[in-house]
mmCIF file of C-alpha atoms (C1' of nucleotides) in Angstrom:
data_model
loop_
_atom_site.group_PDB
_atom_site.id
_atom_site.type_symbol
_atom_site.label_atom_id
_atom_site.label_comp_id
_atom_site.label_asym_id
_atom_site.label_seq_id
_atom_site.Cartn_x
_atom_site.Cartn_y
_atom_site.Cartn_z
ATOM 1 C CA MET A 1061 0.000 0.000 0.000
ATOM 2 C CA ALA A 1062 1.518 3.303 -1.090
ATOM 3 C CA ARG A 1063 1.675 5.920 1.598
ATOM 4 C CA THR A 1064 2.234 9.577 0.966
ATOM 5 C CA SER A 1065 3.469 9.980 4.503
ATOM 6 C CA THR A 1066 4.351 7.795 7.437
ATOM 7 C CA PRO A 1067 3.778 8.445 11.131
ATOM 8 C CA THR A 1068 6.349 10.755 12.672
ATOM 9 C CA SER A 1069 5.522 9.177 16.027
ATOM 10 C CA THR A 1070 3.412 6.391 17.421
ATOM 11 C CA THR A 1071 0.820 8.872 18.684
ATOM 12 C CA LYS A 1072 -2.710 7.657 18.271
ATOM 13 C CA THR A 1073 -5.306 10.411 18.421
ATOM 14 C CA LEU A 1074 -8.941 9.367 18.684
ATOM 15 C CA LEU A 1075 -11.080 11.253 16.190
ATOM 16 C CA LYS A 1076 -13.395 13.713 17.911
ATOM 17 C CA PRO A 1077 -17.000 14.303 16.877
ATOM 18 C CA GLU A 1078 -15.839 17.605 15.340
ATOM 19 C CA PHE A 1079 -13.898 15.616 12.723
ATOM 20 C CA PHE A 1080 -17.253 14.415 11.398
ATOM 21 C CA ASN A 1081 -18.929 17.824 11.653
ATOM 22 C CA ARG A 1082 -17.624 18.879 8.239
ATOM 23 C CA ASP A 1083 -18.292 18.426 4.525
ATOM 24 C CA THR A 1084 -19.207 14.765 4.110
ATOM 25 C CA THR A 1085 -17.168 14.225 0.947
ATOM 26 C CA LEU A 1086 -14.089 15.626 2.700
ATOM 27 C CA VAL A 1087 -14.701 13.407 5.748
ATOM 28 C CA ALA A 1088 -14.997 10.352 3.484
ATOM 29 C CA GLN A 1089 -11.668 11.213 1.846
ATOM 30 C CA GLU A 1090 -9.890 11.964 5.125
ATOM 31 C CA LEU A 1091 -11.104 8.754 6.780
ATOM 32 C CA LEU A 1092 -8.814 6.879 4.374
ATOM 33 C CA GLY A 1093 -5.724 5.900 6.389
ATOM 34 C CA LYS A 1094 -7.472 6.241 9.761
ATOM 35 C CA VAL A 1095 -7.697 3.132 11.952
ATOM 36 C CA LEU A 1096 -11.008 1.505 12.856
ATOM 37 C CA VAL A 1097 -11.012 -0.277 16.222
ATOM 38 C CA HIS A 1098 -13.528 -2.531 17.934
ATOM 39 C CA ARG A 1099 -12.775 -3.407 21.549
ATOM 40 C CA THR A 1100 -14.671 -6.682 21.877
ATOM 41 C CA THR A 1101 -14.871 -8.883 24.956
ATOM 42 C CA THR A 1102 -12.673 -11.444 23.205
ATOM 43 C CA GLY A 1103 -10.043 -8.994 22.022
ATOM 44 C CA ILE A 1104 -9.175 -5.885 20.087
ATOM 45 C CA ILE A 1105 -9.845 -5.864 16.360
ATOM 46 C CA SER A 1106 -8.446 -3.075 14.220
ATOM 47 C CA GLY A 1107 -7.801 -2.188 10.612
ATOM 48 C CA ARG A 1108 -6.818 0.737 8.421
ATOM 49 C CA ILE A 1109 -9.653 2.261 6.398
ATOM 50 C CA ILE A 1110 -8.958 1.978 2.665
ATOM 51 C CA GLU A 1111 -12.359 2.451 1.010
ATOM 52 C CA THR A 1112 -15.288 4.778 1.777
ATOM 53 C CA GLU A 1113 -18.375 6.267 0.175
ATOM 54 C CA ALA A 1114 -20.195 9.537 0.903
ATOM 55 C CA TYR A 1115 -23.994 9.723 1.174
ATOM 56 C CA LEU A 1116 -25.400 13.227 1.098
ATOM 57 C CA ARG A 1117 -28.591 15.192 1.712
ATOM 58 C CA ASP A 1118 -30.953 15.267 -1.254
ATOM 59 C CA ASP A 1119 -29.133 12.155 -2.492
ATOM 60 C CA PRO A 1120 -31.604 9.580 -3.871
ATOM 61 C CA ALA A 1121 -29.098 6.803 -3.140
ATOM 62 C CA SER A 1122 -28.935 7.679 0.566
ATOM 63 C CA HIS A 1123 -31.062 5.970 3.197
ATOM 64 C CA SER A 1124 -31.626 9.443 4.618
ATOM 65 C CA TYR A 1125 -33.351 10.637 1.439
ATOM 66 C CA ILE A 1126 -36.850 9.797 2.680
ATOM 67 C CA GLY A 1127 -36.312 11.738 5.903
ATOM 68 C CA PRO A 1128 -35.803 10.466 9.445
ATOM 69 C CA THR A 1129 -37.340 7.062 10.279
ATOM 70 C CA LYS A 1130 -36.729 4.503 13.018
ATOM 71 C CA ARG A 1131 -34.324 2.682 10.707
ATOM 72 C CA ASN A 1132 -32.216 5.606 9.487
ATOM 73 C CA GLY A 1133 -32.433 7.887 12.524
ATOM 74 C CA ALA A 1134 -28.740 7.485 13.359
ATOM 75 C CA ILE A 1135 -27.783 9.270 10.127
ATOM 76 C CA PHE A 1136 -29.454 12.379 11.517
ATOM 77 C CA GLY A 1137 -27.704 12.034 14.882
ATOM 78 C CA PRO A 1138 -24.763 14.064 16.199
ATOM 79 C CA PRO A 1139 -21.534 13.941 14.138
ATOM 80 C CA GLY A 1140 -19.752 10.605 14.574
ATOM 81 C CA THR A 1141 -22.910 8.687 15.442
ATOM 82 C CA ILE A 1142 -22.631 5.069 14.313
ATOM 83 C CA TYR A 1143 -25.200 3.959 11.739
ATOM 84 C CA VAL A 1144 -25.311 0.184 11.185
ATOM 85 C CA TYR A 1145 -27.955 -1.216 8.869
ATOM 86 C CA PHE A 1146 -29.009 -4.725 7.833
ATOM 87 C CA ILE A 1147 -28.930 -5.405 4.102
ATOM 88 C CA TYR A 1148 -30.038 -8.231 1.790
ATOM 89 C CA GLY A 1149 -31.289 -10.177 4.806
ATOM 90 C CA MET A 1150 -27.738 -11.241 5.636
ATOM 91 C CA TYR A 1151 -25.188 -8.511 6.162
ATOM 92 C CA TRP A 1152 -24.472 -5.441 8.274
ATOM 93 C CA CYS A 1153 -22.892 -2.241 6.976
ATOM 94 C CA LEU A 1154 -21.056 0.403 9.047
ATOM 95 C CA ASN A 1155 -21.402 4.159 8.598
ATOM 96 C CA PHE A 1156 -20.553 7.300 10.550
ATOM 97 C CA ALA A 1157 -22.976 10.207 10.582
ATOM 98 C CA THR A 1158 -21.539 13.529 9.473
ATOM 99 C CA ARG A 1159 -22.598 17.187 9.767
ATOM 100 C CA VAL A 1160 -24.527 18.632 12.678
ATOM 101 C CA GLU A 1161 -27.367 16.738 14.337
ATOM 102 C CA GLY A 1162 -30.439 16.920 12.137
ATOM 103 C CA ILE A 1163 -28.554 16.768 8.827
ATOM 104 C CA GLY A 1164 -28.856 13.355 7.171
ATOM 105 C CA GLU A 1165 -25.403 12.693 5.732
ATOM 106 C CA ALA A 1166 -23.000 9.803 6.396
ATOM 107 C CA VAL A 1167 -19.882 7.942 5.271
ATOM 108 C CA LEU A 1168 -20.063 4.210 4.505
ATOM 109 C CA ILE A 1169 -16.938 2.244 5.444
ATOM 110 C CA ARG A 1170 -16.449 -0.188 2.562
ATOM 111 C CA GLY A 1171 -13.045 -1.683 3.276
ATOM 112 C CA VAL A 1172 -10.221 -1.876 5.796
ATOM 113 C CA GLU A 1173 -6.745 -3.419 5.871
ATOM 114 C CA PRO A 1174 -6.483 -5.834 8.848
ATOM 115 C CA LEU A 1175 -4.066 -4.794 11.611
ATOM 116 C CA GLU A 1176 -4.882 -6.295 15.040
ATOM 117 C CA GLY A 1177 -7.030 -9.303 15.910
ATOM 118 C CA ILE A 1178 -6.479 -11.049 12.592
ATOM 119 C CA ALA A 1179 -7.034 -14.487 14.141
ATOM 120 C CA LEU A 1180 -10.396 -13.304 15.477
ATOM 121 C CA MET A 1181 -11.292 -11.967 12.035
ATOM 122 C CA GLN A 1182 -10.323 -15.237 10.371
ATOM 123 C CA GLN A 1183 -12.445 -17.125 12.862
ATOM 124 C CA ARG A 1184 -15.452 -14.890 12.331
ATOM 125 C CA ARG A 1185 -15.092 -14.834 8.546
ATOM 126 C CA GLY A 1186 -14.391 -18.522 8.167
ATOM 127 C CA THR A 1187 -11.342 -17.969 5.988
ATOM 128 C CA GLY A 1188 -7.640 -17.639 6.522
ATOM 129 C CA ASN A 1189 -7.179 -15.427 3.488
ATOM 130 C CA ILE A 1190 -6.087 -12.035 4.834
ATOM 131 C CA HIS A 1191 -7.248 -10.344 1.661
ATOM 132 C CA GLN A 1192 -10.784 -11.651 2.064
ATOM 133 C CA LEU A 1193 -11.288 -10.627 5.686
ATOM 134 C CA SER A 1194 -12.506 -7.049 5.415
ATOM 135 C CA ASN A 1195 -12.461 -5.948 1.771
ATOM 136 C CA GLY A 1196 -16.177 -5.165 1.623
ATOM 137 C CA PRO A 1197 -18.796 -3.455 3.809
ATOM 138 C CA GLY A 1198 -20.521 -6.717 4.799
ATOM 139 C CA LYS A 1199 -17.244 -8.550 5.239
ATOM 140 C CA LEU A 1200 -15.676 -5.986 7.529
ATOM 141 C CA CYS A 1201 -18.713 -5.917 9.811
ATOM 142 C CA GLN A 1202 -18.578 -9.705 10.075
ATOM 143 C CA ALA A 1203 -14.824 -9.625 10.738
ATOM 144 C CA PHE A 1204 -15.161 -6.814 13.307
ATOM 145 C CA ALA A 1205 -18.260 -8.286 15.011
ATOM 146 C CA ILE A 1206 -20.218 -5.127 14.241
ATOM 147 C CA THR A 1207 -23.998 -5.612 14.235
ATOM 148 C CA GLY A 1208 -27.254 -3.745 14.762
ATOM 149 C CA GLU A 1209 -26.557 -3.562 18.484
ATOM 150 C CA HIS A 1210 -24.067 -0.823 17.654
ATOM 151 C CA ASN A 1211 -26.534 1.202 15.620
ATOM 152 C CA ASN A 1212 -27.251 4.714 16.861
ATOM 153 C CA THR A 1213 -24.465 4.682 19.446
ATOM 154 C CA PRO A 1214 -21.770 7.361 19.833
ATOM 155 C CA LEU A 1215 -18.290 7.094 18.387
ATOM 156 C CA ASN A 1216 -15.416 6.013 20.660
ATOM 157 C CA GLN A 1217 -17.268 3.699 22.995
ATOM 158 C CA LYS A 1218 -16.522 0.135 21.880
ATOM 159 C CA ILE A 1219 -16.000 1.232 18.284
ATOM 160 C CA GLN A 1220 -13.327 3.856 17.785
ATOM 161 C CA VAL A 1221 -11.422 5.570 14.988
ATOM 162 C CA TYR A 1222 -7.943 6.977 15.517
ATOM 163 C CA ASP A 1223 -5.414 8.946 13.514
ATOM 164 C CA ASP A 1224 -1.818 7.720 13.639
ATOM 165 C CA GLY A 1225 -0.521 10.206 11.099
ATOM 166 C CA VAL A 1226 -0.914 8.033 8.007
ATOM 167 C CA THR A 1227 -2.424 9.569 4.889
ATOM 168 C CA LEU A 1228 -3.156 7.585 1.753
ATOM 169 C CA ASP A 1229 -3.337 8.476 -1.927
ATOM 170 C CA PHE A 1230 -6.756 7.647 -3.310
ATOM 171 C CA ILE A 1231 -8.791 7.458 -6.472
ATOM 172 C CA THR A 1232 -12.393 8.608 -6.926
ATOM 173 C CA THR A 1233 -15.091 6.496 -8.598
ATOM 174 C CA PRO A 1234 -18.881 6.126 -8.711
ATOM 175 C CA ARG A 1235 -20.472 4.324 -5.769
ATOM 176 C CA ILE A 1236 -21.073 0.568 -5.775
ATOM 177 C CA GLY A 1237 -24.327 -1.349 -5.800
ATOM 178 C CA ILE A 1238 -26.738 1.560 -6.124
ATOM 179 C CA THR A 1239 -29.277 2.282 -8.866
ATOM 180 C CA LYS A 1240 -30.083 5.929 -8.054
ATOM 181 C CA ALA A 1241 -27.534 8.713 -8.523
ATOM 182 C CA ALA A 1242 -25.212 5.951 -9.689
ATOM 183 C CA ASP A 1243 -23.061 8.403 -11.641
ATOM 184 C CA LEU A 1244 -21.915 10.583 -8.744
ATOM 185 C CA PRO A 1245 -18.164 10.309 -7.951
ATOM 186 C CA LEU A 1246 -18.513 9.725 -4.205
ATOM 187 C CA ARG A 1247 -16.497 6.523 -3.691
ATOM 188 C CA PHE A 1248 -12.906 6.846 -2.521
ATOM 189 C CA VAL A 1249 -10.384 4.005 -2.674
ATOM 190 C CA ALA A 1250 -6.806 4.032 -1.398
ATOM 191 C CA ARG A 1251 -4.296 3.185 -4.128
ATOM 192 C "C1'" DG B 861 -52.129 -7.046 4.509
ATOM 193 C "C1'" DG B 862 -49.081 -8.126 0.663
ATOM 194 C "C1'" DA B 863 -45.320 -7.578 -2.609
ATOM 195 C "C1'" DA B 864 -41.051 -5.800 -4.148
ATOM 196 C "C1'" DC B 865 -36.556 -4.548 -3.299
ATOM 197 C "C1'" DG B 866 -31.933 -3.535 -1.352
ATOM 198 C "C1'" DA B 867 -25.249 1.077 0.105
ATOM 199 C "C1'" DT B 868 -23.733 -7.657 -0.430
ATOM 200 C "C1'" DT B 869 -21.535 -11.872 -0.752
ATOM 201 C "C1'" DG B 870 -20.155 -16.344 -2.295
ATOM 202 C "C1'" DA B 871 -21.103 -20.146 -5.089
ATOM 203 C "C1'" DT B 872 -22.161 -21.756 -9.917
ATOM 204 C "C1'" DT C 665 -25.117 -15.254 -13.501
ATOM 205 C "C1'" DC C 666 -27.753 -16.171 -9.554
ATOM 206 C "C1'" DA C 667 -29.471 -17.703 -4.960
ATOM 207 C "C1'" DA C 668 -29.535 -16.650 0.010
ATOM 208 C "C1'" DT C 669 -32.585 -14.181 3.247
ATOM 209 C "C1'" DC C 670 -35.372 -10.590 5.834
ATOM 210 C "C1'" DG C 671 -36.457 -5.810 7.419
ATOM 211 C "C1'" DT C 672 -38.212 -1.666 5.327
ATOM 212 C "C1'" DT C 673 -40.879 0.634 2.180
ATOM 213 C "C1'" DC C 674 -44.557 1.234 -0.778
ATOM 214 C "C1'" DC C 675 -48.779 -0.071 -2.852
ATOM 215 C "C1'" DT C 676 -53.530 -1.868 -2.424
#
DNA sequence: GGAACGATTGAT
DNA sequence: TCAATCGTTCCT
């Protein structure tokens, strides 16, 4: 993985809610290189974020488009609020709400590079292939043991994101798996 | 109350 | 290319 810069120290700074209280596209881009952590009862699982997508207001592809409901309420929560939704009857997907409370925008975490807890991820995913552990939104939630119980909870409780000084080059593409607003360049993938 | 569909994945 | 699988949404 190409890195445009490496950490100058081992400092790990937890992202504050204010990080998410900004332009959603910018947040999606800047989350690349940050480290996602889940402190589970069986151990710490972590990985570096390498793929994200932005979902905006007035965006037909966004779950928030229809306005606040019981399902999507977390998207309208305070910045950094965790939004986990169940999809295709089988998988969970992880998002972080952006902008001030009341604004329905979020960033979908689509892929991470495994760091800590790889054995736990392999166990949960049922494969030993490192490259198949968390390279998709449903896969990473399975690997990280992230489910609906985490929906609509604040950042930095059991699930955290920290900055260790790494920034990643990225490319921009249309979002995956959507039929509405499918042309918008709101997917960001680390090179 | 019923039917269609979805920000996915893995097998065929 | 397609089945798995079920909560949400939308239509009647």
